Short mmCIF file of C-alpha atoms and ligand atoms in Angstrom, two decimals:
data_model
loop_
_atom_site.label_atom_id
_atom_site.label_comp_id
_atom_site.label_asym_id
_atom_site.label_seq_id
_atom_site.Cartn_x
_atom_site.Cartn_y
_atom_site.Cartn_z
CA UNK Z 1358 0.62 -17.81 17.14
CA UNK Z 1359 -1.71 -16.24 19.63
CA UNK Z 1360 -4.98 -17.50 21.00
CA UNK Z 1361 -7.27 -15.40 18.85
CA UNK Z 1362 -10.32 -17.18 20.25
CA UNK Z 1363 -9.91 -15.41 23.61
CA UNK Z 1364 -9.34 -11.90 22.29
CA UNK Z 1365 -11.29 -9.37 24.36
CA UNK Z 1366 -14.23 -7.74 22.60
CA UNK Z 1367 -13.40 -4.34 21.18
CA UNK Z 1368 -15.38 -1.56 19.55
CA UNK Z 1369 -14.13 1.16 17.25
CA UNK Z 1370 -15.03 4.85 17.40
CA UNK Z 1371 -18.29 5.99 15.84
CA UNK Z 1372 -17.77 6.72 12.14
CA UNK Z 1373 -14.59 4.64 11.85
CA UNK Z 1374 -13.93 4.15 8.12
CA UNK Z 1375 -13.71 0.50 7.00
CA UNK Z 1376 -12.59 -0.50 3.55
CA UNK Z 1377 -10.17 -2.29 1.28
CA UNK Z 1378 -7.42 -1.22 -1.09
CA UNK Z 1379 -6.15 -2.02 -4.58
CA UNK Z 1380 -3.89 -0.45 -7.20
CA UNK Z 1381 -4.68 -0.06 -10.90
CA UNK Z 1382 -1.81 -2.01 -12.42
CA UNK Z 1383 -2.33 -4.90 -10.02
CA UNK Z 1384 -5.96 -5.51 -10.97
CA UNK Z 1385 -6.95 -3.77 -14.22
CA UNK Z 1386 -5.05 -5.74 -16.86
CA UNK Z 1387 -3.62 -4.54 -20.20
CA UNK Z 1388 -1.98 -1.47 -18.71
CA UNK Z 1389 0.09 -1.37 -21.86
CA UNK Z 1390 1.38 2.19 -21.82
CA UNK Z 1391 3.01 1.92 -18.41
CA UNK Z 1392 6.69 1.42 -17.69
CA UNK Z 1393 5.77 -1.61 -15.56
CA UNK Z 1394 4.07 -3.34 -18.49
CA UNK Z 1395 7.08 -2.60 -20.68
CA UNK Z 1396 9.50 -4.02 -18.08
CA UNK Z 1397 7.45 -7.19 -17.78
CA UNK Z 1398 8.03 -7.89 -21.49
CA UNK Z 1399 11.84 -7.74 -21.17
CA UNK Z 1400 13.94 -10.91 -20.80
CA UNK Z 1401 15.88 -9.26 -17.89
CA UNK Z 1402 12.67 -9.27 -15.89
CA UNK Z 1403 12.92 -13.09 -15.83
CA UNK Z 1404 16.68 -13.28 -15.29
CA UNK Z 1405 16.38 -14.82 -11.82
CA UNK Z 1406 13.50 -17.01 -12.89
CA UNK Z 1407 14.04 -18.05 -16.52
CA UNK Z 1408 11.50 -20.87 -16.23
CA UNK Z 1409 8.92 -18.33 -15.12
CA UNK Z 1410 8.04 -20.49 -12.16
CA UNK Z 1411 7.23 -17.52 -9.99
CA UNK Z 1412 7.57 -14.46 -12.23
CA UNK Z 1413 4.92 -13.53 -14.75
CA UNK Z 1414 3.75 -10.49 -16.68
CA UNK Z 1415 0.62 -8.72 -15.42
CA UNK Z 1416 -1.37 -9.60 -18.56
CA UNK Z 1417 -5.08 -9.30 -17.86
CA UNK Z 1418 -4.40 -9.17 -14.10
CA UNK Z 1419 -7.93 -9.44 -12.59
CA UNK Z 1420 -9.52 -8.02 -15.74
CA UNK Z 1421 -10.92 -5.31 -13.52
CA UNK Z 1422 -10.81 -2.67 -16.24
CA UNK Z 1423 -13.55 -4.65 -17.99
CA UNK Z 1424 -15.29 -6.01 -14.90
CA UNK Z 1425 -15.28 -2.84 -12.80
CA UNK Z 1426 -19.07 -2.56 -12.63
CA UNK Z 1427 -19.33 -6.01 -11.06
CA UNK Z 1428 -16.46 -5.19 -8.74
CA UNK Z 1429 -18.30 -2.14 -7.41
CA UNK Z 1430 -21.25 -4.43 -6.63
CA UNK Z 1431 -18.84 -6.85 -4.96
CA UNK Z 1432 -17.29 -4.14 -2.77
CA UNK Z 1433 -20.75 -3.01 -1.69
CA UNK Z 1434 -21.93 -6.57 -1.04
CA UNK Z 1435 -18.98 -7.14 1.30
CA UNK Z 1436 -20.15 -4.21 3.39
CA UNK Z 1437 -17.09 -2.03 2.71
CA UNK Z 1438 -17.74 1.63 3.39
CA UNK Z 1439 -14.56 2.86 1.73
CA UNK Z 1440 -12.27 1.87 -1.10
CA UNK Z 1441 -8.72 2.93 -1.92
CA UNK Z 1442 -7.84 2.69 -5.60
CA UNK Z 1443 -5.34 4.23 -7.99
CA UNK Z 1444 -5.75 5.93 -11.33
CA UNK Z 1445 -3.30 4.97 -14.06
CA UNK Z 1446 -1.60 8.04 -15.46
CA UNK Z 1447 -0.46 6.00 -18.48
CA UNK Z 1448 -4.06 5.32 -19.50
CA UNK Z 1449 -5.04 8.98 -19.30
CA UNK Z 1450 -1.88 10.29 -20.97
CA UNK Z 1451 -0.59 7.34 -23.04
CA UNK Z 1452 1.34 9.68 -25.28
CA UNK Z 1453 3.00 12.79 -23.90
CA UNK Z 1454 0.58 15.70 -23.91
CA UNK Z 1455 -2.39 13.74 -25.36
CA UNK Z 1456 -5.36 12.98 -23.14
CA UNK Z 1457 -7.34 9.81 -23.62
CA UNK Z 1458 -10.88 10.96 -22.86
CA UNK Z 1459 -12.27 7.43 -22.95
CA UNK Z 1460 -9.90 6.36 -20.20
CA UNK Z 1461 -10.93 9.39 -18.18
CA UNK Z 1462 -14.62 8.54 -18.74
CA UNK Z 1463 -13.93 5.03 -17.48
CA UNK Z 1464 -12.52 6.30 -14.19
CA UNK Z 1465 -15.31 8.85 -13.81
CA UNK Z 1466 -17.86 6.09 -14.21
CA UNK Z 1467 -16.06 3.88 -11.68
CA UNK Z 1468 -15.88 6.72 -9.15
CA UNK Z 1469 -19.53 7.66 -9.68
CA UNK Z 1470 -20.68 4.09 -9.17
CA UNK Z 1471 -18.73 3.82 -5.93
CA UNK Z 1472 -20.08 7.12 -4.64
CA UNK Z 1473 -23.65 6.10 -5.54
CA UNK Z 1474 -23.19 3.03 -3.35
CA UNK Z 1475 -22.22 5.29 -0.46
CA UNK Z 1476 -18.59 4.16 -0.59
CA UNK Z 1477 -15.97 6.76 0.31
CA UNK Z 1478 -13.22 6.70 -2.29
CA UNK Z 1479 -9.56 7.30 -1.48
CA UNK Z 1480 -7.59 7.88 -4.68
CA UNK Z 1481 -3.87 7.28 -5.13
CA UNK Z 1482 -2.46 9.38 -7.95
CA UNK Z 1483 0.80 7.47 -8.38
CA UNK Z 1484 1.01 3.85 -7.28
CA UNK Z 1485 4.44 2.75 -8.62
CA UNK Z 1486 3.40 2.96 -12.29
CA UNK Z 1487 3.57 5.81 -14.78
CA UNK Z 1488 3.67 6.23 -18.56
CA UNK Z 1489 6.59 4.67 -20.41
CA UNK Z 1490 7.25 8.01 -22.14
CA UNK Z 1491 7.71 9.62 -18.70
CA UNK Z 1492 10.09 6.86 -17.65
CA UNK Z 1493 12.07 7.33 -20.86
CA UNK Z 1494 12.44 11.01 -20.09
CA UNK Z 1495 14.06 10.06 -16.78
CA UNK Z 1496 10.93 9.74 -14.62
CA UNK Z 1497 11.16 11.18 -11.12
CA UNK Z 1498 14.93 10.80 -11.26
CA UNK Z 1499 14.95 14.26 -12.85
CA UNK Z 1500 13.63 17.13 -10.77
CA UNK Z 1501 12.57 19.05 -13.84
CA UNK Z 1502 10.17 16.26 -14.81
CA UNK Z 1503 7.84 17.25 -12.00
CA UNK Z 1504 6.21 19.58 -14.51
CA UNK Z 1505 4.79 16.56 -16.40
CA UNK Z 1506 3.13 15.26 -13.26
CA UNK Z 1507 1.85 18.76 -12.54
CA UNK Z 1508 0.34 19.08 -16.01
CA UNK Z 1509 -1.35 15.69 -15.66
CA UNK Z 1510 -2.79 16.52 -12.23
CA UNK Z 1511 -3.98 19.90 -13.43
CA UNK Z 1512 -5.97 18.08 -16.11
CA UNK Z 1513 -7.23 15.25 -13.89
CA UNK Z 1514 -7.99 16.81 -10.52
CA UNK Z 1515 -10.87 19.15 -11.39
CA UNK Z 1516 -12.71 16.26 -13.05
CA UNK Z 1517 -12.45 13.67 -10.30
CA UNK Z 1518 -12.31 15.82 -7.15
CA UNK Z 1519 -16.05 15.94 -6.38
CA UNK Z 1520 -16.04 12.14 -5.98
CA UNK Z 1521 -12.94 11.76 -3.82
CA UNK Z 1522 -13.04 11.52 0.00
CA UNK Z 1523 -9.31 11.12 0.59
CA UNK Z 1524 -6.08 11.43 -1.37
CA UNK Z 1525 -2.71 9.76 -1.63
CA UNK Z 1526 -0.42 11.70 -3.93
CA UNK Z 1527 2.19 8.93 -4.17
CA UNK Z 1528 2.42 5.42 -2.82
CA UNK Z 1529 5.36 4.43 -0.60
CA UNK Z 1530 8.15 6.53 -2.10
CA UNK Z 1531 9.76 6.58 1.33
CA UNK Z 1532 11.29 3.19 0.63
CA UNK Z 1533 12.48 3.89 -2.91
CA UNK Z 1534 16.21 3.45 -3.29
CA UNK Z 1535 16.46 0.77 -0.59
CA UNK Z 1536 17.45 0.84 3.05
CA UNK Z 1537 21.18 1.00 2.86
CA UNK Z 1538 21.11 3.65 0.24
CA UNK Z 1539 23.70 6.29 0.86
CA UNK Z 1540 23.80 9.90 -0.32
CA UNK Z 1541 23.26 8.91 -3.96
CA UNK Z 1542 19.54 8.43 -3.38
CA UNK Z 1543 19.09 11.73 -1.55
CA UNK Z 1544 18.19 13.65 -4.74
CA UNK Z 1545 15.45 11.12 -5.53
CA UNK Z 1546 14.12 11.21 -1.96
CA UNK Z 1547 14.10 15.02 -1.96
CA UNK Z 1548 12.50 15.16 -5.39
CA UNK Z 1549 9.75 12.80 -4.24
CA UNK Z 1550 9.09 14.91 -1.14
CA UNK Z 1551 8.75 17.93 -3.42
CA UNK Z 1552 6.55 16.00 -5.87
CA UNK Z 1553 4.36 15.01 -2.95
CA UNK Z 1554 4.14 18.66 -1.82
CA UNK Z 1555 3.33 19.74 -5.36
CA UNK Z 1556 0.46 17.26 -5.47
CA UNK Z 1557 -0.72 18.31 -2.02
CA UNK Z 1558 -0.99 21.99 -2.96
CA UNK Z 1559 -2.59 21.27 -6.34
CA UNK Z 1560 -5.26 19.08 -4.76
CA UNK Z 1561 -6.04 21.88 -2.30
CA UNK Z 1562 -7.22 24.02 -5.23
CA UNK Z 1563 -9.98 21.58 -6.09
CA UNK Z 1564 -10.79 19.50 -3.05
CA UNK Z 1565 -11.41 19.84 0.66
CA UNK Z 1566 -10.83 16.10 1.23
CA UNK Z 1567 -7.74 15.19 3.29
CA UNK Z 1568 -4.45 14.59 1.49
CA UNK Z 1569 -1.34 12.55 2.26
CA UNK Z 1570 1.10 10.15 0.59
CA UNK Z 1571 1.02 6.51 1.65
CA UNK Z 1572 3.99 5.56 3.80
CA UNK Z 1573 5.45 2.03 3.87
CA UNK Z 1574 5.94 1.95 7.62
CA UNK Z 1575 8.30 -0.91 8.37
CA UNK Z 1576 9.00 -1.58 12.01
CA UNK Z 1577 12.79 -2.01 12.12
CA UNK Z 1578 14.19 -4.25 14.76
CA UNK Z 1579 17.80 -5.14 15.72
CA UNK Z 1580 18.49 -8.79 14.97
CA UNK Z 1581 20.61 -9.05 18.11
CA UNK Z 1582 18.76 -6.95 20.68
CA UNK Z 1583 21.82 -5.88 22.66
CA UNK Z 1584 24.34 -5.57 19.87
CA UNK Z 1585 25.32 -1.94 19.62
CA UNK Z 1586 26.03 -2.06 15.89
CA UNK Z 1587 22.72 -3.73 15.04
CA UNK Z 1588 20.94 -1.13 17.15
CA UNK Z 1589 22.67 1.77 15.46
CA UNK Z 1590 21.94 0.42 12.01
CA UNK Z 1591 18.31 -0.10 13.04
CA UNK Z 1592 18.16 3.62 13.76
CA UNK Z 1593 19.87 4.27 10.44
CA UNK Z 1594 17.34 2.19 8.49
CA UNK Z 1595 14.55 3.94 10.34
CA UNK Z 1596 16.05 7.35 9.52
CA UNK Z 1597 16.46 6.64 5.79
CA UNK Z 1598 13.04 5.04 5.26
CA UNK Z 1599 10.76 6.48 7.94
CA UNK Z 1600 11.98 9.46 9.89
CA UNK Z 1601 13.30 11.53 6.96
CA UNK Z 1602 9.74 11.45 5.59
CA UNK Z 1603 7.95 12.31 8.85
CA UNK Z 1604 10.49 15.01 9.64
CA UNK Z 1605 10.24 16.64 6.23
CA UNK Z 1606 6.46 16.76 6.22
CA UNK Z 1607 6.39 18.13 9.75
CA UNK Z 1608 9.12 20.74 9.45
CA UNK Z 1609 9.95 21.34 5.78
CA UNK Z 1610 13.52 20.27 6.51
CA UNK Z 1611 14.80 17.68 4.03
CA UNK Z 1612 17.42 15.74 5.95
CA UNK Z 1613 19.26 12.70 4.66
CA UNK Z 1614 22.59 11.17 5.73
CA UNK Z 1615 25.57 12.26 3.68
CA UNK Z 1616 24.11 15.40 2.13
CA UNK Z 1617 23.47 18.92 3.34
CA UNK Z 1618 19.94 19.48 4.54
CA UNK Z 1619 17.60 21.63 2.50
CA UNK Z 1620 14.57 23.60 3.57
CA UNK Z 1621 11.42 23.73 1.49
CA UNK Z 1622 8.43 25.66 2.86
CA UNK Z 1623 6.14 23.88 0.38
CA UNK Z 1624 6.90 20.54 2.05
CA UNK Z 1625 6.29 21.82 5.57
CA UNK Z 1626 2.84 20.74 6.80
CA UNK Z 1627 1.93 19.21 3.42
CA UNK Z 1628 -0.36 16.59 4.95
CA UNK Z 1629 -3.79 16.32 6.54
CA UNK Z 1630 -3.33 12.78 7.81
CA UNK Z 1631 -0.69 10.10 8.08
CA UNK Z 1632 -1.32 7.34 5.58
CA UNK Z 1633 0.19 4.15 6.95
CA UNK Z 1634 0.85 0.94 5.04
CA UNK Z 1635 1.91 -1.65 7.59
CA UNK Z 1636 2.73 -5.32 7.02
CA UNK Z 1637 5.44 -6.60 9.30
CA UNK Z 1638 8.77 -5.93 11.01
CA UNK Z 1639 12.22 -6.37 9.56
CA UNK Z 1640 15.38 -7.47 11.31
CA UNK Z 1641 18.39 -5.25 10.87
CA UNK Z 1642 21.74 -7.02 10.74
CA UNK Z 1643 24.69 -4.60 10.71
CA UNK Z 1644 26.91 -7.36 9.36
CA UNK Z 1645 25.00 -7.75 6.11
CA UNK Z 1646 25.54 -5.41 3.18
CA UNK Z 1647 21.81 -5.11 2.62
CA UNK Z 1648 21.10 -4.75 6.38
CA UNK Z 1649 17.92 -6.75 5.97
CA UNK Z 1650 18.59 -9.78 8.16
CA UNK Z 1651 16.68 -13.03 8.46
CA UNK Z 1652 13.65 -13.17 10.73
CA UNK Z 1653 13.61 -15.37 13.81
CA UNK Z 1654 13.20 -18.95 12.65
CA UNK Z 1655 10.55 -19.75 15.28
CA UNK Z 1656 8.37 -16.86 14.08
CA UNK Z 1657 8.54 -17.46 10.35
CA UNK Z 1658 5.19 -18.21 8.83
CA UNK Z 1659 5.48 -19.76 5.46
CA UNK Z 1660 2.01 -18.87 4.38
CA UNK Z 1661 2.54 -19.52 0.70
CA UNK Z 1662 4.91 -22.02 -0.90
CA UNK Z 1663 7.61 -19.70 -2.12
CA UNK Z 1664 10.75 -18.67 -0.39
CA UNK Z 1665 10.54 -14.91 -0.82
CA UNK Z 1666 7.28 -14.59 1.02
CA UNK Z 1667 8.33 -15.75 4.43
CA UNK Z 1668 6.35 -13.59 6.76
CA UNK Z 1669 6.22 -12.87 10.40
CA UNK Z 1670 3.10 -11.60 12.08
CA UNK Z 1671 4.11 -8.73 14.28
CA UNK Z 1672 0.99 -6.78 15.19
CA UNK Z 1673 2.78 -5.02 18.07
CA UNK Z 1674 4.79 -3.19 15.42
CA UNK Z 1675 1.61 -1.51 14.25
CA UNK Z 1676 0.87 -0.17 17.74
CA UNK Z 1677 4.46 0.98 18.18
CA UNK Z 1678 4.51 2.70 14.79
CA UNK Z 1679 1.22 4.45 15.35
CA UNK Z 1680 2.47 5.89 18.62
CA UNK Z 1681 4.91 7.98 16.57
CA UNK Z 1682 2.09 9.66 14.68
CA UNK Z 1683 0.18 11.60 17.31
CA UNK Z 1684 0.11 14.97 15.57
CA UNK Z 1685 -2.34 14.24 12.72
CA UNK Z 1686 -5.21 11.81 12.17
CA UNK Z 1687 -4.12 8.44 10.79
CA UNK Z 1688 -5.62 6.10 8.22
CA UNK Z 1689 -4.22 2.61 7.74
CA UNK Z 1690 -4.23 2.60 3.94
CA UNK Z 1691 -2.79 -0.93 3.62
CA UNK Z 1692 -2.49 -3.90 5.96
CA UNK Z 1693 -2.87 -7.52 5.05
CA UNK Z 1694 -1.23 -10.86 4.51
CA UNK Z 1695 -0.73 -13.23 1.64
CA UNK Z 1696 -1.75 -16.78 2.37
CA UNK Z 1697 -3.17 -19.68 0.45
CA UNK Z 1698 -4.76 -20.82 3.70
CA UNK Z 1699 -7.38 -18.14 4.38
CA UNK Z 1700 -7.37 -18.98 8.09
CA UNK Z 1701 -4.08 -17.04 8.37
CA UNK Z 1702 -5.90 -13.96 7.09
CA UNK Z 1703 -8.53 -14.26 9.80
CA UNK Z 1704 -5.81 -14.52 12.46
CA UNK Z 1705 -3.89 -11.64 10.88
CA UNK Z 1706 -6.95 -9.40 10.75
CA UNK Z 1707 -7.96 -10.20 14.31
CA UNK Z 1708 -4.49 -9.47 15.67
CA UNK Z 1709 -3.80 -6.34 13.66
CA UNK Z 1710 -7.19 -4.81 14.41
CA UNK Z 1711 -6.57 -5.53 18.10
CA UNK Z 1712 -3.17 -3.81 17.81
CA UNK Z 1713 -4.79 -0.86 16.06
CA UNK Z 1714 -7.37 -0.64 18.83
CA UNK Z 1715 -4.58 -0.60 21.39
CA UNK Z 1716 -3.14 2.46 19.62
CA UNK Z 1717 -6.58 4.12 19.76
CA UNK Z 1718 -6.69 3.50 23.49
CA UNK Z 1719 -3.26 5.07 23.81
CA UNK Z 1720 -4.66 8.20 22.20
CA UNK Z 1721 -3.65 7.91 18.54
CA UNK Z 1722 -6.35 9.38 16.31
CA UNK Z 1723 -6.83 6.47 13.88
CA UNK Z 1724 -9.79 7.20 11.62
CA UNK Z 1725 -9.92 4.24 9.25
CA UNK Z 1726 -8.58 0.95 8.00
CA UNK Z 1727 -8.19 -0.37 4.44
CA UNK Z 1728 -7.41 -4.07 4.15
CA UNK Z 1729 -4.89 -4.97 1.41
CA UNK Z 1730 -6.33 -6.29 -0.72
CA UNK Z 1731 -9.89 -6.50 -1.93
CA UNK Z 1732 -9.00 -9.41 -4.20
CA UNK Z 1733 -6.10 -11.66 -5.17
CA UNK Z 1734 -4.07 -9.74 -7.72
CA UNK Z 1735 -0.80 -9.20 -9.53
CA UNK Z 1736 1.92 -8.66 -6.95
CA UNK Z 1737 4.34 -6.68 -9.17
CA UNK Z 1738 6.32 -9.67 -10.45
CA UNK Z 1739 4.06 -12.60 -9.70
CA UNK Z 1740 0.54 -13.92 -9.19
CA UNK Z 1741 1.58 -16.34 -6.45
CA UNK Z 1742 1.01 -14.33 -3.26
CA UNK Z 1743 -2.70 -14.22 -2.48
CA UNK Z 1744 -3.57 -11.15 -0.41
CA UNK Z 1745 -7.26 -11.01 -1.31
CA UNK Z 1746 -10.41 -11.14 0.77
CA UNK Z 1747 -11.84 -12.39 -2.50
CA UNK Z 1748 -10.32 -15.20 -4.57
CA UNK Z 1749 -9.91 -14.65 -8.30
CA UNK Z 1750 -9.80 -17.45 -10.83
CA UNK Z 1751 -7.20 -16.08 -13.23
CA UNK Z 1752 -8.60 -18.13 -16.14
CA UNK Z 1753 -12.27 -17.20 -15.86
CA UNK Z 1754 -11.86 -14.07 -13.66
CA UNK Z 1755 -14.62 -15.35 -11.42
CA UNK Z 1756 -14.55 -13.74 -7.98
CA UNK Z 1757 -15.32 -15.77 -4.84
CA UNK Z 1758 -15.33 -14.14 -1.43
CA UNK Z 1759 -13.28 -16.07 1.12
CA UNK Z 1760 -14.35 -16.74 4.70
CA UNK Z 1761 -12.13 -13.83 5.80
CA UNK Z 1762 -14.30 -11.50 3.70
CA UNK Z 1763 -17.35 -12.62 5.68
CA UNK Z 1764 -15.47 -12.20 8.96
CA UNK Z 1765 -14.45 -8.68 7.90
CA UNK Z 1766 -18.01 -7.88 6.85
CA UNK Z 1767 -19.25 -8.76 10.33
CA UNK Z 1768 -16.54 -6.60 11.95
CA UNK Z 1769 -17.62 -3.67 9.79
CA UNK Z 1770 -21.31 -4.24 10.56
CA UNK Z 1771 -20.68 -4.38 14.32
CA UNK Z 1772 -17.89 -1.79 14.28
CA UNK Z 1773 -15.93 -4.22 16.42
CA UNK Z 1774 -15.37 -7.86 17.24
CA UNK Z 1775 -14.03 -10.25 19.85
CA UNK Z 1776 -12.84 -13.83 20.28
CA UNK Z 1777 -16.46 -14.96 19.98
CA UNK Z 1778 -16.67 -13.49 16.48
CA UNK Z 1779 -13.43 -15.22 15.48
CA UNK Z 1780 -14.85 -18.55 16.66
CA UNK Z 1781 -17.71 -18.28 14.20
CA UNK Z 1782 -15.32 -18.05 11.23
CA UNK Z 1783 -12.39 -20.17 12.34
CA UNK Z 1784 -12.66 -23.72 13.61
CA UNK Z 1785 -8.98 -24.13 14.43
CA UNK Z 1786 -5.74 -22.22 14.13
CA UNK Z 1787 -4.00 -22.80 10.80
CA UNK Z 1788 -0.98 -25.07 10.74
CA UNK Z 1789 2.29 -24.26 9.01
CA UNK Z 1790 2.76 -25.91 5.65
CA UNK Z 1791 6.19 -27.34 6.47
CA UNK Z 1792 9.76 -26.68 5.42
CA UNK Z 1793 10.63 -24.00 2.91
CA UNK Z 1794 10.70 -25.27 -0.65
C1 FCB K 716 2.71 -2.62 -0.78
C2 FCB K 716 2.23 -2.04 -2.08
C3 FCB K 716 1.05 -2.76 -2.69
C4 FCB K 716 1.17 -4.25 -2.52
C5 FCB K 716 1.47 -4.61 -1.10
C6 FCB K 716 1.54 -6.09 -0.84
O1 FCB K 716 4.05 -2.28 -0.59
O2 FCB K 716 1.87 -0.69 -1.90
O3 FCB K 716 0.93 -2.36 -4.01
O4 FCB K 716 2.11 -4.75 -3.40
O5 FCB K 716 2.67 -4.01 -0.70
#
């Protein structure tokens, strides 16, 4: 780990947007009409973990749907100036073609409360979850199903638009289908690009706030630096998860290995900013079917006691990634780490904000940063990884801000920080919890 106590003092540009991010299904609880909820009830969901040692259904999650008023107060008390959240389509349209006006009123109240606190709201319209009925009709696997999403947005957008400061049409579809995916996933990738473009143009009818779709921006790295095959497959993974997306939005050309390219003028220029979700780098190993190779043993941080969350802090990857996005403003819409020991989060924040600042100095127009996540939550299959600035007691749903939340609050207040700031919140670097269980 680095010496975060000696980090040089940095300041961010005037008006830099500071906030945190969440997603509906991960915090609300009882999202019963979604395909995710349905899947969590199936025995297959627990196939690899029949004892349910790590896997769990989302259940009440953070009970945010009930506690949202308190959570708005919490966000404001932590000094956040912005908040990225998602709206659950399956609550608003639980049955095909029928609007639930109470669910809509709930979201309108949440948005209004945030706006009244002076918090800029970034809304994600599709964050992995959608109604079960939509899934049963084939979901986004069928191009024709875009009309359902269009009908939903046409209902929703005019109502919420006045309260929204930034938009994500879809979260992280660039990685759907996996890294090694061959031509079979091209139709899904192309359909998602077109769904994104559809959302972009619809939003433009009602809102002047900037629009994008959040991009899971993995920094791919050859496991063996000088191995030609690892290097080529690194480029391949980057093409199929990152560059196809950037290229399509820039040019309208949908290009994917193994299929003929298509041109769609609706996709061309369908963004006002790049929305970057960055966590870490991944090693590409050409000799593995899945390409995703092990990280370097000496850099593995086992921040929580389960095998599948071995992490590596690689802040340089953020700088390198941002350098590819010089043509539009950028918001970091997710960045964070899961750790039981909150000191890791302080180190992670300090290093990644320093890396972000480096990109600013190199001329990338980064406008804002949303830490993932506001609070500990349901991480799609499990409650074990703790990403939150705020701890949640999943029995009582009591929220308790961690030291990292106070550190982040000071960064926001000062619009910058340095090693001296870190010293006030961290007495010593965290130690690794030992061998992998
Ligand atoms: C991202 C997701 C988000 C959360 C974080 C940890 O890929 O967008 O919902 O699960 O990872």
